[in-house]
Short mmCIF file of N, CA and C in Angstrom, two decimals:
data_model
loop_
_atom_site.label_atom_id
_atom_site.label_comp_id
_atom_site.label_asym_id
_atom_site.label_seq_id
_atom_site.Cartn_x
_atom_site.Cartn_y
_atom_site.Cartn_z
N UNK A 1 0.79 -1.20 0.00
CA UNK A 1 0.00 0.00 0.00
C UNK A 1 0.84 1.28 0.00
N UNK A 2 1.96 1.33 0.71
CA UNK A 2 2.77 2.53 0.68
C UNK A 2 3.27 2.87 -0.73
N UNK A 3 3.45 1.86 -1.56
CA UNK A 3 3.90 2.12 -2.93
C UNK A 3 2.87 2.91 -3.71
N UNK A 4 1.63 2.68 -3.50
CA UNK A 4 0.59 3.39 -4.22
C UNK A 4 0.61 4.87 -3.86
N UNK A 5 0.81 5.21 -2.63
CA UNK A 5 0.83 6.61 -2.23
C UNK A 5 2.05 7.34 -2.79
N UNK A 6 3.20 6.71 -2.79
CA UNK A 6 4.38 7.38 -3.32
C UNK A 6 4.23 7.59 -4.83
N UNK A 7 3.64 6.69 -5.53
CA UNK A 7 3.37 6.87 -6.95
C UNK A 7 2.35 7.94 -7.20
N UNK A 8 1.37 8.05 -6.32
CA UNK A 8 0.34 9.09 -6.45
C UNK A 8 0.94 10.48 -6.32
N UNK A 9 1.90 10.65 -5.41
CA UNK A 9 2.57 11.95 -5.25
C UNK A 9 3.35 12.30 -6.51
N UNK A 10 3.97 11.32 -7.12
CA UNK A 10 4.72 11.56 -8.34
C UNK A 10 3.80 12.02 -9.47
N UNK A 11 2.62 11.45 -9.57
CA UNK A 11 1.66 11.85 -10.59
C UNK A 11 1.20 13.29 -10.34
N UNK A 12 0.99 13.67 -9.10
CA UNK A 12 0.59 15.05 -8.79
C UNK A 12 1.68 16.04 -9.21
N UNK A 13 2.91 15.70 -8.95
CA UNK A 13 4.03 16.58 -9.33
C UNK A 13 4.09 16.71 -10.85
N UNK A 14 3.92 15.62 -11.58
CA UNK A 14 3.96 15.67 -13.04
C UNK A 14 2.81 16.50 -13.60
N UNK A 15 1.63 16.38 -13.02
CA UNK A 15 0.48 17.18 -13.47
C UNK A 15 0.74 18.67 -13.20
N UNK A 16 1.31 18.98 -12.05
CA UNK A 16 1.63 20.37 -11.72
C UNK A 16 2.65 20.93 -12.71
N UNK A 17 3.67 20.17 -13.04
CA UNK A 17 4.67 20.63 -14.01
C UNK A 17 4.05 20.84 -15.38
N UNK A 18 3.13 19.98 -15.79
CA UNK A 18 2.47 20.14 -17.08
C UNK A 18 1.62 21.41 -17.11
N UNK A 19 0.92 21.70 -16.02
CA UNK A 19 0.09 22.91 -15.96
C UNK A 19 0.97 24.16 -16.00
N UNK A 20 2.06 24.16 -15.25
CA UNK A 20 2.98 25.31 -15.26
C UNK A 20 3.58 25.49 -16.64
N UNK A 21 4.00 24.41 -17.28
CA UNK A 21 4.57 24.50 -18.63
C UNK A 21 3.55 25.01 -19.64
N UNK A 22 2.29 24.65 -19.47
CA UNK A 22 1.25 25.13 -20.38
C UNK A 22 0.95 26.61 -20.16
N UNK A 23 1.19 27.11 -18.96
CA UNK A 23 0.88 28.52 -18.65
C UNK A 23 2.00 29.48 -19.09
N UNK A 24 3.19 28.98 -19.36
CA UNK A 24 4.31 29.85 -19.75
C UNK A 24 4.01 30.60 -21.05
N UNK A 25 3.54 29.97 -22.14
CA UNK A 25 3.23 30.74 -23.35
C UNK A 25 2.13 31.78 -23.13
N UNK A 26 1.14 31.45 -22.32
CA UNK A 26 0.07 32.41 -22.04
C UNK A 26 0.62 33.62 -21.30
N UNK A 27 1.50 33.38 -20.34
CA UNK A 27 2.11 34.47 -19.58
C UNK A 27 2.96 35.36 -20.48
N UNK A 28 3.71 34.75 -21.37
CA UNK A 28 4.55 35.53 -22.30
C UNK A 28 3.67 36.39 -23.20
N UNK A 29 2.58 35.87 -23.69
CA UNK A 29 1.67 36.65 -24.53
C UNK A 29 1.04 37.81 -23.76
N UNK A 30 0.78 37.62 -22.49
CA UNK A 30 0.19 38.70 -21.68
C UNK A 30 1.20 39.81 -21.40
N UNK A 31 2.47 39.46 -21.27
CA UNK A 31 3.52 40.45 -20.96
C UNK A 31 4.00 41.17 -22.22
N UNK A 32 3.88 40.56 -23.37
CA UNK A 32 4.40 41.12 -24.63
C UNK A 32 3.93 42.56 -24.91
N UNK A 33 2.67 42.96 -24.70
CA UNK A 33 2.28 44.34 -24.99
C UNK A 33 2.99 45.38 -24.12
N UNK A 34 3.50 44.98 -22.97
CA UNK A 34 4.17 45.92 -22.07
C UNK A 34 5.67 46.01 -22.33
N UNK A 35 6.14 45.36 -23.36
CA UNK A 35 7.57 45.32 -23.66
C UNK A 35 8.14 46.72 -23.89
N UNK A 36 7.41 47.58 -24.60
CA UNK A 36 7.91 48.93 -24.89
C UNK A 36 7.97 49.80 -23.64
N UNK A 37 7.09 49.55 -22.70
CA UNK A 37 7.09 50.34 -21.47
C UNK A 37 8.27 50.03 -20.58
N UNK A 38 8.80 48.83 -20.69
CA UNK A 38 9.89 48.40 -19.83
C UNK A 38 11.26 48.75 -20.41
N UNK A 39 11.32 49.29 -21.61
CA UNK A 39 12.58 49.63 -22.25
C UNK A 39 13.24 50.85 -21.64
N UNK A 40 14.53 50.99 -21.87
CA UNK A 40 15.31 52.12 -21.36
C UNK A 40 15.33 53.22 -22.40
N UNK A 41 14.85 54.40 -22.03
CA UNK A 41 14.82 55.54 -22.93
C UNK A 41 15.92 56.52 -22.53
N UNK A 42 16.95 56.63 -23.37
CA UNK A 42 18.11 57.47 -23.04
C UNK A 42 17.75 58.95 -22.99
N UNK A 43 16.79 59.40 -23.80
CA UNK A 43 16.42 60.81 -23.81
C UNK A 43 15.77 61.22 -22.49
N UNK A 44 14.95 60.36 -21.93
CA UNK A 44 14.35 60.67 -20.62
C UNK A 44 15.43 60.68 -19.55
N UNK A 45 16.36 59.72 -19.61
CA UNK A 45 17.46 59.68 -18.64
C UNK A 45 18.32 60.93 -18.76
N UNK A 46 18.54 61.41 -19.98
CA UNK A 46 19.31 62.65 -20.18
C UNK A 46 18.61 63.84 -19.53
N UNK A 47 17.30 63.93 -19.67
CA UNK A 47 16.56 65.05 -19.08
C UNK A 47 16.68 65.04 -17.55
N UNK A 48 16.61 63.86 -16.95
CA UNK A 48 16.76 63.75 -15.50
C UNK A 48 18.16 64.17 -15.08
N UNK A 49 19.17 63.68 -15.78
CA UNK A 49 20.55 64.02 -15.45
C UNK A 49 20.82 65.51 -15.64
N UNK A 50 20.29 66.10 -16.71
CA UNK A 50 20.51 67.52 -16.94
C UNK A 50 19.79 68.38 -15.91
N UNK A 51 18.65 67.94 -15.43
CA UNK A 51 17.98 68.71 -14.37
C UNK A 51 18.80 68.67 -13.08
N UNK A 52 19.44 67.54 -12.78
CA UNK A 52 20.33 67.47 -11.62
C UNK A 52 21.55 68.37 -11.82
N UNK A 53 22.08 68.39 -13.03
CA UNK A 53 23.22 69.24 -13.33
C UNK A 53 22.84 70.71 -13.26
N UNK A 54 21.65 71.07 -13.73
CA UNK A 54 21.18 72.46 -13.63
C UNK A 54 21.09 72.91 -12.18
N UNK A 55 20.64 72.03 -11.30
CA UNK A 55 20.55 72.37 -9.87
C UNK A 55 21.95 72.65 -9.31
N UNK A 56 22.92 71.83 -9.67
CA UNK A 56 24.29 72.05 -9.21
C UNK A 56 24.81 73.39 -9.73
N UNK A 57 24.58 73.68 -11.00
CA UNK A 57 25.07 74.93 -11.58
C UNK A 57 24.32 76.14 -11.00
N UNK A 58 23.07 75.97 -10.62
CA UNK A 58 22.30 77.05 -10.01
C UNK A 58 22.89 77.43 -8.66
N UNK A 59 23.42 76.46 -7.94
CA UNK A 59 24.00 76.70 -6.62
C UNK A 59 25.49 77.03 -6.69
N UNK A 60 26.03 77.13 -7.89
CA UNK A 60 27.45 77.37 -8.08
C UNK A 60 27.72 78.84 -8.39
N UNK A 61 28.98 79.20 -8.31
CA UNK A 61 29.39 80.56 -8.66
C UNK A 61 30.75 80.49 -9.37
N UNK A 62 31.17 81.63 -9.91
CA UNK A 62 32.39 81.74 -10.71
C UNK A 62 32.38 80.74 -11.86
N UNK A 63 31.30 80.72 -12.63
CA UNK A 63 31.16 79.78 -13.74
C UNK A 63 31.90 80.31 -14.96
N UNK A 64 32.82 79.51 -15.47
CA UNK A 64 33.59 79.87 -16.66
C UNK A 64 33.40 78.77 -17.70
N UNK A 65 33.13 79.19 -18.92
CA UNK A 65 32.81 78.24 -19.98
C UNK A 65 33.78 78.37 -21.14
N UNK A 66 34.30 77.27 -21.61
CA UNK A 66 34.97 77.20 -22.91
C UNK A 66 34.43 75.97 -23.64
N UNK A 67 34.70 75.81 -24.91
CA UNK A 67 34.05 74.72 -25.66
C UNK A 67 34.29 73.31 -25.11
N UNK A 68 35.42 73.09 -24.46
CA UNK A 68 35.73 71.74 -23.97
C UNK A 68 35.24 71.46 -22.56
N UNK A 69 35.06 72.52 -21.74
CA UNK A 69 34.71 72.28 -20.34
C UNK A 69 34.06 73.50 -19.71
N UNK A 70 33.41 73.25 -18.59
CA UNK A 70 32.87 74.31 -17.74
C UNK A 70 33.53 74.17 -16.38
N UNK A 71 34.09 75.26 -15.88
CA UNK A 71 34.68 75.26 -14.54
C UNK A 71 33.84 76.15 -13.65
N UNK A 72 33.64 75.72 -12.41
CA UNK A 72 32.83 76.48 -11.47
C UNK A 72 33.17 76.06 -10.05
N UNK A 73 32.71 76.86 -9.10
CA UNK A 73 32.92 76.56 -7.68
C UNK A 73 31.57 76.11 -7.12
N UNK A 74 31.57 74.89 -6.56
CA UNK A 74 30.36 74.31 -5.97
C UNK A 74 30.75 73.72 -4.62
N UNK A 75 30.04 74.10 -3.58
CA UNK A 75 30.32 73.67 -2.21
C UNK A 75 31.77 73.96 -1.84
N UNK A 76 32.20 75.16 -2.21
CA UNK A 76 33.54 75.69 -1.91
C UNK A 76 34.67 74.86 -2.52
N UNK A 77 34.37 74.10 -3.57
CA UNK A 77 35.40 73.32 -4.27
C UNK A 77 35.32 73.63 -5.75
N UNK A 78 36.48 73.71 -6.38
CA UNK A 78 36.55 73.94 -7.82
C UNK A 78 36.15 72.65 -8.54
N UNK A 79 35.15 72.74 -9.41
CA UNK A 79 34.64 71.59 -10.16
C UNK A 79 34.86 71.80 -11.65
N UNK A 80 34.86 70.69 -12.37
CA UNK A 80 35.09 70.71 -13.81
C UNK A 80 34.09 69.78 -14.48
N UNK A 81 33.36 70.28 -15.46
CA UNK A 81 32.40 69.48 -16.22
C UNK A 81 32.94 69.35 -17.64
N UNK A 82 33.19 68.11 -18.07
CA UNK A 82 33.76 67.90 -19.41
C UNK A 82 33.36 66.53 -19.94
N UNK A 83 33.62 66.34 -21.23
CA UNK A 83 33.31 65.06 -21.88
C UNK A 83 34.59 64.23 -21.93
N UNK A 84 34.56 63.09 -21.24
CA UNK A 84 35.72 62.19 -21.19
C UNK A 84 35.23 60.79 -21.53
N UNK A 85 35.87 60.17 -22.51
CA UNK A 85 35.54 58.79 -22.91
C UNK A 85 34.04 58.58 -23.14
N UNK A 86 33.44 59.44 -23.92
CA UNK A 86 32.02 59.34 -24.30
C UNK A 86 31.06 59.49 -23.13
N UNK A 87 31.48 60.18 -22.07
CA UNK A 87 30.62 60.45 -20.92
C UNK A 87 30.78 61.91 -20.51
N UNK A 88 29.69 62.53 -20.09
CA UNK A 88 29.75 63.87 -19.52
C UNK A 88 30.00 63.70 -18.02
N UNK A 89 31.17 64.15 -17.57
CA UNK A 89 31.63 63.83 -16.22
C UNK A 89 31.89 65.10 -15.43
N UNK A 90 31.46 65.09 -14.17
CA UNK A 90 31.77 66.15 -13.21
C UNK A 90 32.91 65.64 -12.34
N UNK A 91 34.00 66.42 -12.30
CA UNK A 91 35.14 66.02 -11.50
C UNK A 91 35.54 67.20 -10.60
N UNK A 92 36.26 67.03 -9.52
CA UNK A 92 37.00 65.83 -9.13
C UNK A 92 36.05 64.72 -8.73
N UNK A 93 36.56 63.53 -8.80
CA UNK A 93 35.72 62.36 -8.66
C UNK A 93 35.23 61.98 -10.04
N UNK A 94 34.25 61.13 -10.09
CA UNK A 94 33.69 60.72 -11.37
C UNK A 94 32.18 60.60 -11.22
N UNK A 95 31.50 61.72 -11.42
CA UNK A 95 30.04 61.71 -11.41
C UNK A 95 29.58 61.83 -12.86
N UNK A 96 29.04 60.74 -13.39
CA UNK A 96 28.63 60.68 -14.80
C UNK A 96 27.20 61.19 -14.93
N UNK A 97 27.00 62.17 -15.81
CA UNK A 97 25.67 62.72 -16.04
C UNK A 97 25.04 62.16 -17.31
N UNK A 98 25.77 62.12 -18.41
CA UNK A 98 25.24 61.60 -19.68
C UNK A 98 26.24 60.56 -20.20
N UNK A 99 25.72 59.41 -20.59
CA UNK A 99 26.58 58.32 -21.07
C UNK A 99 26.39 58.09 -22.56
N UNK A 100 27.37 57.44 -23.14
CA UNK A 100 27.33 56.98 -24.54
C UNK A 100 27.05 58.12 -25.52
N UNK A 101 27.80 59.20 -25.41
CA UNK A 101 27.67 60.29 -26.37
C UNK A 101 28.89 60.31 -27.27
N UNK A 102 28.68 60.67 -28.52
CA UNK A 102 29.79 60.69 -29.47
C UNK A 102 30.65 61.93 -29.28
N UNK A 103 30.02 63.10 -29.23
CA UNK A 103 30.74 64.35 -29.02
C UNK A 103 29.92 65.24 -28.10
N UNK A 104 30.61 66.17 -27.46
CA UNK A 104 29.93 67.16 -26.62
C UNK A 104 30.80 68.40 -26.55
N UNK A 105 30.14 69.56 -26.61
CA UNK A 105 30.84 70.83 -26.42
C UNK A 105 29.87 71.83 -25.83
N UNK A 106 30.42 72.91 -25.29
CA UNK A 106 29.62 73.91 -24.59
C UNK A 106 29.66 75.22 -25.37
N UNK A 107 28.53 75.93 -25.36
CA UNK A 107 28.40 77.21 -26.05
C UNK A 107 27.90 78.23 -25.05
N UNK A 108 28.48 79.42 -25.09
CA UNK A 108 27.98 80.53 -24.27
C UNK A 108 27.40 81.58 -25.22
N UNK A 109 26.09 81.73 -25.19
CA UNK A 109 25.40 82.71 -26.02
C UNK A 109 24.67 83.69 -25.12
N UNK A 110 25.00 84.96 -25.25
CA UNK A 110 24.37 85.95 -24.38
C UNK A 110 24.77 85.68 -22.95
N UNK A 111 23.79 85.46 -22.10
CA UNK A 111 24.11 85.13 -20.71
C UNK A 111 23.69 83.69 -20.36
N UNK A 112 23.64 82.81 -21.36
CA UNK A 112 23.26 81.41 -21.14
C UNK A 112 24.36 80.47 -21.63
N UNK A 113 24.49 79.36 -20.95
CA UNK A 113 25.44 78.31 -21.34
C UNK A 113 24.63 77.11 -21.81
N UNK A 114 24.97 76.60 -23.00
CA UNK A 114 24.30 75.46 -23.60
C UNK A 114 25.28 74.30 -23.73
N UNK A 115 24.75 73.10 -23.70
CA UNK A 115 25.54 71.93 -24.07
C UNK A 115 24.97 71.39 -25.38
N UNK A 116 25.87 71.05 -26.28
CA UNK A 116 25.48 70.42 -27.55
C UNK A 116 26.17 69.07 -27.58
N UNK A 117 25.38 68.01 -27.66
CA UNK A 117 25.97 66.68 -27.71
C UNK A 117 25.29 65.86 -28.78
N UNK A 118 26.00 64.83 -29.23
CA UNK A 118 25.51 63.99 -30.31
C UNK A 118 25.55 62.53 -29.86
N UNK A 119 24.47 61.83 -30.15
CA UNK A 119 24.39 60.40 -29.85
C UNK A 119 23.68 59.72 -31.02
N UNK A 120 24.32 58.73 -31.60
CA UNK A 120 23.77 57.96 -32.71
C UNK A 120 23.28 58.87 -33.84
N UNK A 121 24.14 59.76 -34.30
CA UNK A 121 23.89 60.69 -35.39
C UNK A 121 22.69 61.62 -35.14
N UNK A 122 22.31 61.82 -33.89
CA UNK A 122 21.25 62.76 -33.55
C UNK A 122 21.84 63.79 -32.59
N UNK A 123 21.66 65.07 -32.93
CA UNK A 123 22.26 66.14 -32.15
C UNK A 123 21.23 66.78 -31.22
N UNK A 124 21.66 67.05 -29.98
CA UNK A 124 20.81 67.66 -28.97
C UNK A 124 21.47 68.94 -28.49
N UNK A 125 20.67 69.97 -28.29
CA UNK A 125 21.17 71.22 -27.72
C UNK A 125 20.28 71.57 -26.52
N UNK A 126 20.89 71.63 -25.34
CA UNK A 126 20.13 71.85 -24.10
C UNK A 126 20.76 73.00 -23.34
N UNK A 127 19.92 73.80 -22.71
CA UNK A 127 20.40 74.90 -21.89
C UNK A 127 20.80 74.33 -20.52
N UNK A 128 21.91 74.85 -19.99
CA UNK A 128 22.38 74.41 -18.68
C UNK A 128 22.14 75.45 -17.60
N UNK A 129 22.58 76.69 -17.87
CA UNK A 129 22.44 77.71 -16.82
C UNK A 129 22.59 79.09 -17.42
N UNK A 130 22.37 80.08 -16.58
CA UNK A 130 22.61 81.47 -16.94
C UNK A 130 23.87 81.95 -16.23
N UNK A 131 24.60 82.82 -16.89
CA UNK A 131 25.77 83.42 -16.26
C UNK A 131 25.39 84.83 -15.83
N UNK A 132 26.08 85.32 -14.83
CA UNK A 132 25.77 86.67 -14.34
C UNK A 132 26.49 87.72 -15.13
#
């Protein structure tokens, strides 16, 4: 009699595995429409990073801009914002704001500083801050 019960448990496990295996394609089909929502959008990430950078520049003083870099004083320390190895980096240290960019340079027009960067043959021009 004990043999019958041990075999019965094995049949239950096999039926459970068959049901789970049958539900996998249904689950994949249900998740498929949400695939685009789960993707990583670099443009949205850039906007978030640039808003954080704008806050830092808003709290900074002695901002000096040239095409390769921006130098400024933030929290009583001299900081440097430049493009190094396809990343927009705030140094000293390594705080990366924008990743995987082909080129980046800074423009000072009037009393505003802009960043112009290119990623995958698409060029973006964003305002960073105002100078006094």
